[in-house]
Short mmCIF file of C-alpha atoms in Angstrom, two decimals:
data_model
loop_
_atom_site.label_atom_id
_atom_site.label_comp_id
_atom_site.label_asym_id
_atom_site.label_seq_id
_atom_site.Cartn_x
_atom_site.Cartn_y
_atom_site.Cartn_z
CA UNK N 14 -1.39 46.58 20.40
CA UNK N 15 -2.20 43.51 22.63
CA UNK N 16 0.75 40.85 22.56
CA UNK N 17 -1.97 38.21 21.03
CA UNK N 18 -2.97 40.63 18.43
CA UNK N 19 1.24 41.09 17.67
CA UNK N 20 1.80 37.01 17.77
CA UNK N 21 -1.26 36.64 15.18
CA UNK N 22 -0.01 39.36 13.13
CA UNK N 23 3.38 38.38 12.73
CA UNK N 24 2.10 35.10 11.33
CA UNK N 25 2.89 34.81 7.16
CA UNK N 26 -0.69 34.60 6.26
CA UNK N 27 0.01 30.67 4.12
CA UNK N 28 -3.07 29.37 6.07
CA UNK N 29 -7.12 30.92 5.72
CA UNK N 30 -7.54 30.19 9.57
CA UNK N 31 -10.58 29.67 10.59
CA UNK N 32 -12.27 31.73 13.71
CA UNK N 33 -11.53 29.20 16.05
CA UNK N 34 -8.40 28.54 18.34
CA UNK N 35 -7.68 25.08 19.87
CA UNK N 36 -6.15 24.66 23.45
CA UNK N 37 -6.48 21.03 23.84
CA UNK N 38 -7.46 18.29 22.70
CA UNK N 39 -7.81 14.32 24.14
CA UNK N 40 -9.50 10.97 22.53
CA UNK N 41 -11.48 12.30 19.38
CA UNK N 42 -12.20 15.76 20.92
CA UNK N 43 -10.85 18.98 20.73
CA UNK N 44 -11.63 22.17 22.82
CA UNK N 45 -11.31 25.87 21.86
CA UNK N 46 -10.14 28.90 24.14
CA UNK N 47 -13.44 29.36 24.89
CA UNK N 48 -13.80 25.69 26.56
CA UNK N 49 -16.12 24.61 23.15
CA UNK N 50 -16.03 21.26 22.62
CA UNK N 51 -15.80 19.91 19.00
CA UNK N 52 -15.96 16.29 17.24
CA UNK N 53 -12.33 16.12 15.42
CA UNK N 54 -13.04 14.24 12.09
CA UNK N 55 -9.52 15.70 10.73
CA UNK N 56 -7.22 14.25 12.75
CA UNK N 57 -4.74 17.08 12.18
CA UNK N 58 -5.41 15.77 8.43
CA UNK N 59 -4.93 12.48 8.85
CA UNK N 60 -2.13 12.85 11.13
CA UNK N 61 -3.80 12.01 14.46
CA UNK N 62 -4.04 8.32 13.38
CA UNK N 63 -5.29 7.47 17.62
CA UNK N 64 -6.95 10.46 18.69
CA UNK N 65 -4.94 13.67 20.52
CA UNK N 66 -2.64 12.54 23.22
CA UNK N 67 -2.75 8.55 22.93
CA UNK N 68 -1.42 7.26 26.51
CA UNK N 69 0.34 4.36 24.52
CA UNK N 70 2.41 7.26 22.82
CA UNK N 71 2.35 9.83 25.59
CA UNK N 72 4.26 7.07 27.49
CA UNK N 73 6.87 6.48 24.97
CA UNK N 74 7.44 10.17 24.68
CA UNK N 75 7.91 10.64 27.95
CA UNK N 76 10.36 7.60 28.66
CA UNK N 77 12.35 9.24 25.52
CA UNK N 78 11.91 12.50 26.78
CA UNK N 79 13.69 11.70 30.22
CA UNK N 80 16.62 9.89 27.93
CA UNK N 81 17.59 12.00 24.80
CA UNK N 82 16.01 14.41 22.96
CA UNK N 83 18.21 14.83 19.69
CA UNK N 84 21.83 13.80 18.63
CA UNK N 85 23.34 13.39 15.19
CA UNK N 86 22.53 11.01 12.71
CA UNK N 87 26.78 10.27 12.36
CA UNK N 88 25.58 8.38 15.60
CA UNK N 89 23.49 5.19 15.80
CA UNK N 90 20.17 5.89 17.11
CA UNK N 91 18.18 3.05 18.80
CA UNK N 92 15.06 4.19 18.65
CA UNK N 93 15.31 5.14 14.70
CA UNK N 94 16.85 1.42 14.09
CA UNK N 95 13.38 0.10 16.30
CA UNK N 96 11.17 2.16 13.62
CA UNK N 97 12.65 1.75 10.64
CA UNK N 98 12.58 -2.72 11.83
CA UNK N 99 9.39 -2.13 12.46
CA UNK N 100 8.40 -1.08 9.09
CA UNK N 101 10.68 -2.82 7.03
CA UNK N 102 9.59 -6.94 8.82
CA UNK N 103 6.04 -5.48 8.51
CA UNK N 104 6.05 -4.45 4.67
CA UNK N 105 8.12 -5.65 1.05
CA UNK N 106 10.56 -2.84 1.46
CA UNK N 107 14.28 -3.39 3.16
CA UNK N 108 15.55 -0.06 4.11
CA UNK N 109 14.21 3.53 5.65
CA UNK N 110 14.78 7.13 5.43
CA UNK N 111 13.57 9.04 8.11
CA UNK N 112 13.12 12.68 7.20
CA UNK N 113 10.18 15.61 8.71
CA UNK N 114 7.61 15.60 6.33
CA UNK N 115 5.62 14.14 3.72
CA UNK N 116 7.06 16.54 1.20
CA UNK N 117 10.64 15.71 2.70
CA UNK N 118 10.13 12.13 2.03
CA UNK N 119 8.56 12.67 -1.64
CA UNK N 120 11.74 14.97 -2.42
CA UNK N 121 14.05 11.90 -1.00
CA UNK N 122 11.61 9.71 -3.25
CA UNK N 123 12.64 11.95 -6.24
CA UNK N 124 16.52 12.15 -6.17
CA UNK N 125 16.19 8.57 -5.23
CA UNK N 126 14.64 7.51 -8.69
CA UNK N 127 16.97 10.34 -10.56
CA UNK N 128 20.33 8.61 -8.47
CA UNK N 129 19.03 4.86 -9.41
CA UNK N 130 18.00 5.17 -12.84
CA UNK N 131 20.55 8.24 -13.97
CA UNK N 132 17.00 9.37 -15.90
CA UNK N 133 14.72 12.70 -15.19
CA UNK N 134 11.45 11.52 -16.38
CA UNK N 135 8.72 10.90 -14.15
CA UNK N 136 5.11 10.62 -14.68
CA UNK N 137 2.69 11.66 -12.54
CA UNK N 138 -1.15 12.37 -12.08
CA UNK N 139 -4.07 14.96 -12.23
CA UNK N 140 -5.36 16.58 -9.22
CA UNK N 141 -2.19 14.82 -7.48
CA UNK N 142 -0.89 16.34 -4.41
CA UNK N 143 2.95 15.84 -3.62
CA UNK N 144 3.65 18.48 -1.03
CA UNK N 145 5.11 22.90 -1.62
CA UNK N 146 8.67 22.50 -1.75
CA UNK N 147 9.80 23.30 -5.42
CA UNK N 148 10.80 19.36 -6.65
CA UNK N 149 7.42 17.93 -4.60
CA UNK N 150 5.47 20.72 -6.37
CA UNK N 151 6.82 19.77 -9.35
CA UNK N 152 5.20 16.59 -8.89
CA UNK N 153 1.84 17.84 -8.04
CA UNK N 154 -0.37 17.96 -11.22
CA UNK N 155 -1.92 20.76 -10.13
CA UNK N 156 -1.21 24.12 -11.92
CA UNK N 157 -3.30 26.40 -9.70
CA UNK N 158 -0.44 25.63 -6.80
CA UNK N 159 2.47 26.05 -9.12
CA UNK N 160 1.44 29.58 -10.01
CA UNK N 161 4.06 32.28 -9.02
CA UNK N 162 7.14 30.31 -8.06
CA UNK N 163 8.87 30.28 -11.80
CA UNK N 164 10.02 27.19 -13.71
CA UNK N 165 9.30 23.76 -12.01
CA UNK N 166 11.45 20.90 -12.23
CA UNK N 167 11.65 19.33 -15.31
CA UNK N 168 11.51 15.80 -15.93
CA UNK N 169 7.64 15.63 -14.94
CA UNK N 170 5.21 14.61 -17.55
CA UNK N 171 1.15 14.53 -15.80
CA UNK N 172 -1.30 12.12 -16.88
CA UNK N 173 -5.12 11.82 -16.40
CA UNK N 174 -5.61 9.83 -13.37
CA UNK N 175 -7.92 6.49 -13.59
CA UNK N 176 -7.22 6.84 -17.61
CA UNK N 177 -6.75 4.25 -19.71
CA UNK N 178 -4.69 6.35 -22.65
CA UNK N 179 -2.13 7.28 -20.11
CA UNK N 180 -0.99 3.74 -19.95
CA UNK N 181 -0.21 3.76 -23.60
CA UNK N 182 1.62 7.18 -22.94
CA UNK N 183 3.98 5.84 -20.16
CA UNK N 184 4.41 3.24 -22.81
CA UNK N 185 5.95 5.71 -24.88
CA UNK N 186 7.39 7.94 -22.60
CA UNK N 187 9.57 4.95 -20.17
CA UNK N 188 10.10 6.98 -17.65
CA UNK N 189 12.23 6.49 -14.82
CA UNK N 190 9.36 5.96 -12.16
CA UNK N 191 5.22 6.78 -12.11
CA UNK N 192 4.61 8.18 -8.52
CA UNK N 193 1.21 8.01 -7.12
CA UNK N 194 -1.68 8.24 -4.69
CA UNK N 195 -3.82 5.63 -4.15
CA UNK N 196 -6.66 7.06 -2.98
CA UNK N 197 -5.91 11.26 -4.08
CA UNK N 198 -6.84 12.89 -0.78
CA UNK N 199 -6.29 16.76 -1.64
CA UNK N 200 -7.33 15.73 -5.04
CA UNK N 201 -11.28 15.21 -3.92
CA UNK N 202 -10.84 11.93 -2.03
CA UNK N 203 -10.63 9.84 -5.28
CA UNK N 204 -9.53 5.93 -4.66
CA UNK N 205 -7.51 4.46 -7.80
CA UNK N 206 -9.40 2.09 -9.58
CA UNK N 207 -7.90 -1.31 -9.19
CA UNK N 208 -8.10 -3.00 -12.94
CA UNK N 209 -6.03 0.51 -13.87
CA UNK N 210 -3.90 -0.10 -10.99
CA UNK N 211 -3.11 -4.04 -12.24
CA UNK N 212 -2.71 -2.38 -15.43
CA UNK N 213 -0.53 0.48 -14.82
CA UNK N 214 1.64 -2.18 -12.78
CA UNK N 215 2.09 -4.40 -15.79
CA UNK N 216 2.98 -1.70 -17.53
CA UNK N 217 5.51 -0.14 -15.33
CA UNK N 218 7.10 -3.97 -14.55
CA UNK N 219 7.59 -4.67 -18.42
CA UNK N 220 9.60 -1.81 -18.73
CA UNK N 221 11.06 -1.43 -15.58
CA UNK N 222 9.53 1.60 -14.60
CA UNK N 223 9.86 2.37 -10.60
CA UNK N 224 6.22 2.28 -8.83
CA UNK N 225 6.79 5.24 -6.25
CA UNK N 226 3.54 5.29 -3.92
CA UNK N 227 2.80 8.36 -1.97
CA UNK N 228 1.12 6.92 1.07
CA UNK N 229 1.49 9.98 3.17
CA UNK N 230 -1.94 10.19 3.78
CA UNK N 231 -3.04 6.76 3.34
CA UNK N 232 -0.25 5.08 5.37
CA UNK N 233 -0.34 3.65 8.55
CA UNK N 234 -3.75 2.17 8.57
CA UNK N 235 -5.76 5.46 7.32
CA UNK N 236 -7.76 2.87 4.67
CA UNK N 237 -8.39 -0.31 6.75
CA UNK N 238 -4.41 -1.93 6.11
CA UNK N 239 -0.78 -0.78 7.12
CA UNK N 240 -0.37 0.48 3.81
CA UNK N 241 -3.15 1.03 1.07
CA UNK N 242 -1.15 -0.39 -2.14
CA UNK N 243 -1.50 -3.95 -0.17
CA UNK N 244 -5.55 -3.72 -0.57
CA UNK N 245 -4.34 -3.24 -4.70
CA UNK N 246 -2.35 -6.39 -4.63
CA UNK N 247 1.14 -5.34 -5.27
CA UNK N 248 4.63 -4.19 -4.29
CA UNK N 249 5.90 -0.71 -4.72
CA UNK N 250 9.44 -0.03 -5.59
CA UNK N 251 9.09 2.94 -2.86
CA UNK N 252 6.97 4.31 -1.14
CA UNK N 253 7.17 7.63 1.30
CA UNK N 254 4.86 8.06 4.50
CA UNK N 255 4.39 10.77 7.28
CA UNK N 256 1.13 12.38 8.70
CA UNK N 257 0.10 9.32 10.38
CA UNK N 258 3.35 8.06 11.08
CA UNK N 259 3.97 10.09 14.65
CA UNK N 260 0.86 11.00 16.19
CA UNK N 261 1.27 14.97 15.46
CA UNK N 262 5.37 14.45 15.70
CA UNK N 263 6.78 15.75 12.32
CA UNK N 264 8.10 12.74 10.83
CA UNK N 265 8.22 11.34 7.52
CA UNK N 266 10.03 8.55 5.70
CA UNK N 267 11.12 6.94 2.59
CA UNK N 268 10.75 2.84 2.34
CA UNK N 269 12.53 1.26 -0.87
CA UNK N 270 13.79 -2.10 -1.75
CA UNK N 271 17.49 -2.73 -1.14
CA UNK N 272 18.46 -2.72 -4.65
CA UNK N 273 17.20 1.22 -5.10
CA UNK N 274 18.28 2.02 -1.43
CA UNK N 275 21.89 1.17 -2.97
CA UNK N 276 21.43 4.32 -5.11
CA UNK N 277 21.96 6.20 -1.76
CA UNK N 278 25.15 6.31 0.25
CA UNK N 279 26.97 8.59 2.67
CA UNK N 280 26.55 11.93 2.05
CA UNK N 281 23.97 11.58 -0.88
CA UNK N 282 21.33 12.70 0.96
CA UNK N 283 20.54 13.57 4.98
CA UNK N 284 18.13 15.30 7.86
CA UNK N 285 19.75 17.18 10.55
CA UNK N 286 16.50 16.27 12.72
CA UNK N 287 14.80 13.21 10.48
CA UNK N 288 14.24 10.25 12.69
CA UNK N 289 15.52 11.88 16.12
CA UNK N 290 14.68 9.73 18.98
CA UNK N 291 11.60 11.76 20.09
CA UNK N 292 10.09 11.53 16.65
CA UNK N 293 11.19 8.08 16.50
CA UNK N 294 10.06 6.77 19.61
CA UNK N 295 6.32 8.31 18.84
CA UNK N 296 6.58 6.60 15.66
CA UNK N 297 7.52 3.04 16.91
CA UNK N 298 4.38 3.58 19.29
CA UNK N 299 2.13 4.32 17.04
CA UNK N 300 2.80 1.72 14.52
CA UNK N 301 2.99 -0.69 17.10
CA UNK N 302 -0.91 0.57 18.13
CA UNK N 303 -2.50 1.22 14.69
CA UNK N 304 -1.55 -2.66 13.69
CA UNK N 305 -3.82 -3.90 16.38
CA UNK N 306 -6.39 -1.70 15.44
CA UNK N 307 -6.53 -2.52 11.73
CA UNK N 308 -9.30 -5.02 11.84
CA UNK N 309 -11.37 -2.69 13.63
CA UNK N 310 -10.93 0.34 11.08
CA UNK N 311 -12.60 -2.21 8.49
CA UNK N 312 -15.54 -3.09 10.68
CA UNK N 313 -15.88 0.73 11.45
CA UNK N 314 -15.38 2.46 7.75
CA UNK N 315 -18.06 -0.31 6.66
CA UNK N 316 -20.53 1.07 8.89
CA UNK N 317 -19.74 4.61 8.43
CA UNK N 318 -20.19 3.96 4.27
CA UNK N 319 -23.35 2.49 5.47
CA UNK N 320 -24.24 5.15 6.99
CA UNK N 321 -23.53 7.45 4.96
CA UNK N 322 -24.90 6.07 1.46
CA UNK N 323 -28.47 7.68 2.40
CA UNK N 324 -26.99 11.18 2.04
CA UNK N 325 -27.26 10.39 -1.76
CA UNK N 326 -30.76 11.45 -1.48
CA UNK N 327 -30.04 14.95 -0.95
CA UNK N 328 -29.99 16.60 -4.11
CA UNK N 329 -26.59 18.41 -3.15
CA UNK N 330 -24.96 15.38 -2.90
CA UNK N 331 -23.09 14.21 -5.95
CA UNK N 332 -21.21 10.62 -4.68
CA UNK N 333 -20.18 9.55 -1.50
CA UNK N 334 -16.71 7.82 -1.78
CA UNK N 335 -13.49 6.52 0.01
CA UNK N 336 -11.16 3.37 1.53
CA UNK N 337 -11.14 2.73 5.15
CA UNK N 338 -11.33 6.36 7.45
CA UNK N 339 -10.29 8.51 4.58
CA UNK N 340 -13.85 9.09 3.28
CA UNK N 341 -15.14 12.16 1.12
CA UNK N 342 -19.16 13.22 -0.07
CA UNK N 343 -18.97 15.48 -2.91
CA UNK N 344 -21.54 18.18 -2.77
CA UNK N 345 -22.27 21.41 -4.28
CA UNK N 346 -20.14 24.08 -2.48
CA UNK N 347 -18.21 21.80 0.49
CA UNK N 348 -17.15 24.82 2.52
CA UNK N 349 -20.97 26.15 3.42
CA UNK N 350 -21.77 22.34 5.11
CA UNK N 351 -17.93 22.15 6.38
CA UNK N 352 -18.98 25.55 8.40
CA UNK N 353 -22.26 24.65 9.54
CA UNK N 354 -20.71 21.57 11.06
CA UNK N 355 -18.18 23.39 12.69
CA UNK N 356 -20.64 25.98 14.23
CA UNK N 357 -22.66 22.58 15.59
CA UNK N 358 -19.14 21.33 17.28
CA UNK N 359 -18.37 18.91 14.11
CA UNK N 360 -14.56 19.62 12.12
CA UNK N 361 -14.18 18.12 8.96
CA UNK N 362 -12.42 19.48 5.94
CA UNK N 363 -12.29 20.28 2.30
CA UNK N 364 -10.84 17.78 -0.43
CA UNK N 365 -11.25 20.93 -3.18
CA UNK N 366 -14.07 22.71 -3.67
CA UNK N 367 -16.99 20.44 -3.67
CA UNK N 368 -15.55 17.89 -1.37
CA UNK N 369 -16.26 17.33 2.40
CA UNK N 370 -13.04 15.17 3.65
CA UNK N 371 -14.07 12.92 6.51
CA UNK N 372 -11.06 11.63 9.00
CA UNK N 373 -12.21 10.10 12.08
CA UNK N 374 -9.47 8.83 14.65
CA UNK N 375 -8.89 4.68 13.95
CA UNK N 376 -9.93 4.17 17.13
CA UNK N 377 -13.35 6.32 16.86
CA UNK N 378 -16.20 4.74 19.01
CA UNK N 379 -19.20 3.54 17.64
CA UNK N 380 -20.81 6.88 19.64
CA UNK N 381 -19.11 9.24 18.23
CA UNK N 382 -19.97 8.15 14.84
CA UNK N 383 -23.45 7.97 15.85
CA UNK N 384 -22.58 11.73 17.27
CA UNK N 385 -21.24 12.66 13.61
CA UNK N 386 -23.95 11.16 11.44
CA UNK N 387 -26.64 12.77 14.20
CA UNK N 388 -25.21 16.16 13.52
CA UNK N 389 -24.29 15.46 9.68
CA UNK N 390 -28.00 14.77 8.69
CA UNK N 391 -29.09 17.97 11.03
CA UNK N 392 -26.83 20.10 8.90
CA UNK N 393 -27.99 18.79 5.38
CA UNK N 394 -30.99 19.01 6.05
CA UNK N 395 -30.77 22.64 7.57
CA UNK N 396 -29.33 23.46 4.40
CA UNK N 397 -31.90 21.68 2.02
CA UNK N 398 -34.46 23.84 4.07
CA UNK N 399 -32.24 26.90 3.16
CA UNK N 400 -32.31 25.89 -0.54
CA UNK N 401 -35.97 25.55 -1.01
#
């Protein structure tokens, strides 16, 4: 047995991985083993906010890198302190959590609400996606992921997403918090509708229901502003981020308002690695370079939409949809199109079954989304010839 065949084999096989295996990667491109080049419209889903190895970022990892690489968080860290500034003077929130993940950061989100209000109940929403450990997947309305792992959580009640009746029912339930998406990414790429947004907000304020926002994929400029809930016109209670947040460094984070942060004292909650100065210092850089940028992901997500409102005409496609970069066409059977782009040097991904997820870097060029929509329009209709 080779020692490649051993490594892949010793794998736990959580991941279908597809036949391809990716040595590098700069700007918007990756490049496979075999030295195949391929347009990356997944930035690492949604993670690779500026493109694989950003110079802005490289830099600040390196300058870290030569300084300190980890310590405790009993210790003040300056780089976490820079971050968590940074977010806080550029949002409504007043305090951080720095954590690995985006599930890390919906589980601090969780015992957050639980610690503030002393109540269980939260609602959540159809086709939601929270994250795998056992409170997040609690909070994903999603059955199909739940099988197998026993009793979830309790305190979560689900509730059609977009529905007007489950207004009414949070009425009657008052939980302690609704948590959200804004637009549901591994949900099929579905954007909330803003009059139920305005609604559900009135709701939750006249009882004093927490608004908990899951922006881990939509976070740090992903739909055109720093965060999507400000493109819906209000203020979150909390609201958790990651993906974006480090440029392919695990981070994640929790932002609340001072009076819920209160809930949360010394030894309450903690991460022996969240916000390390590594992490930290590739967060601060990225921020700092997706907030000039955030103009130009409006300009560019209008002229992809444009461009890609014509695929309607296809007869496999069902709706084209999105905010900003995070973009999805529903079709008839998304993985037989997300393959034939692949094989023509194009990666995109899946959103469910019948949804094509489109993530283009922030900083795409207008070229290379001339390159997509070239190769995009080869493909469908390649397979309307195959349909015929």
């Amino acid at each position: 047995m080779s020692h490649q065949t051993k490594v892949t084999e010793s794998l736990m096989k959580t991941y279908n991985r597809l036949p391809l295996t990716v040595e590098k990667g700069f700007g918007s491109y990756l490049y496979d083993t075999e030295g195949k080049k391929y347009l990356d419209f997944t930035s690492g889903i949604a993670t690779c906010n500026l493109g694989h190895q950003p110079s802005f970022v490289k830099k600040a990892i390196e300058e870290q890198l030569n300084m300190l690489w980890h310590c405790s968080n009993l210790y003040n860290i300056p780089k976490q302190e820079e971050l968590a500034n940074l977010l806080t003077q550029n949002s409504c929130f007043d305090e951080a959590f720095f954590c690995n993940s985006g599930t890390e950061a919906n589980e601090a989100a969780i015992k957050l609400v639980r610690k503030w209000s002393g109540k269980e109940a939260i609602v959540t929403f159809s086709n939601s996606f929270h994250g795998r450990t056992l409170g997040s997947l609690s909070a994903t309305a999603q059955p199909k992921l739940q099988q197998g792992f026993g009793s979830m959580l309790e305190g979560f009640h689900y509730l059609p997403f977009n529905d007007y009746e489950s207004l009414t029912m949070i009425e009657e339930l008052k939980p302690a918090a609704v948590m959200f998406e804004l637009v549901q990414g591994e949900g099929g790429v579905r954007p909330a509708n803003k009059d139920w947004i305005d609604q559900l907000v009135a709701t939750c304020k006249k009882h004093h229901i927490l608004l908990v926002v899951d922006e881990v994929q939509t976070g740090i400029g992903r739909t055109g502003t720093l965060f999507a809930h400000e493109q819906y016109g209000f203020d979150p209670d909390i609201i958790t981020l990651a993906k974006g947040l480090g440029s392919g460094f695990p981070i994640g984070a929790m932002l609340a308002k001072s009076e819920i942060a209160t809930a949360f004292g010394p030894g309450t909650h903690g991460s022996t690695f969240g916000g390390n100065p590594l992490a930290s210092a590739a967060g601060v850089a990225t921020v700092i370079e997706v907030m000039d940028l955030l103009e130009k992901v409006k300009s560019v997500s209008e002229t992809l939409m444009s461009e890609l409102q014509p695929f309607t005409k296809y007869p496999a496609v069902h709706e084209v949809r999105g905010k900003g970069l995070l973009l999805g066409i529903e079709v008839d059977h998304a993985a037989s199109f997300i393959k034939a782009l692949r094989e023509k040097g194009v990666l995109v991904l899946p959103a469910g079954p019948n949804v094509i997820r489109i993530l283009p870097p922030l900083n795409v060029s207008c070229e290379e989304i001339n390159e997509f929509i070239f190769v995009l329009k080869q493909v469908f209709e390649l397979q309307g010839e195959d349909h015929k």
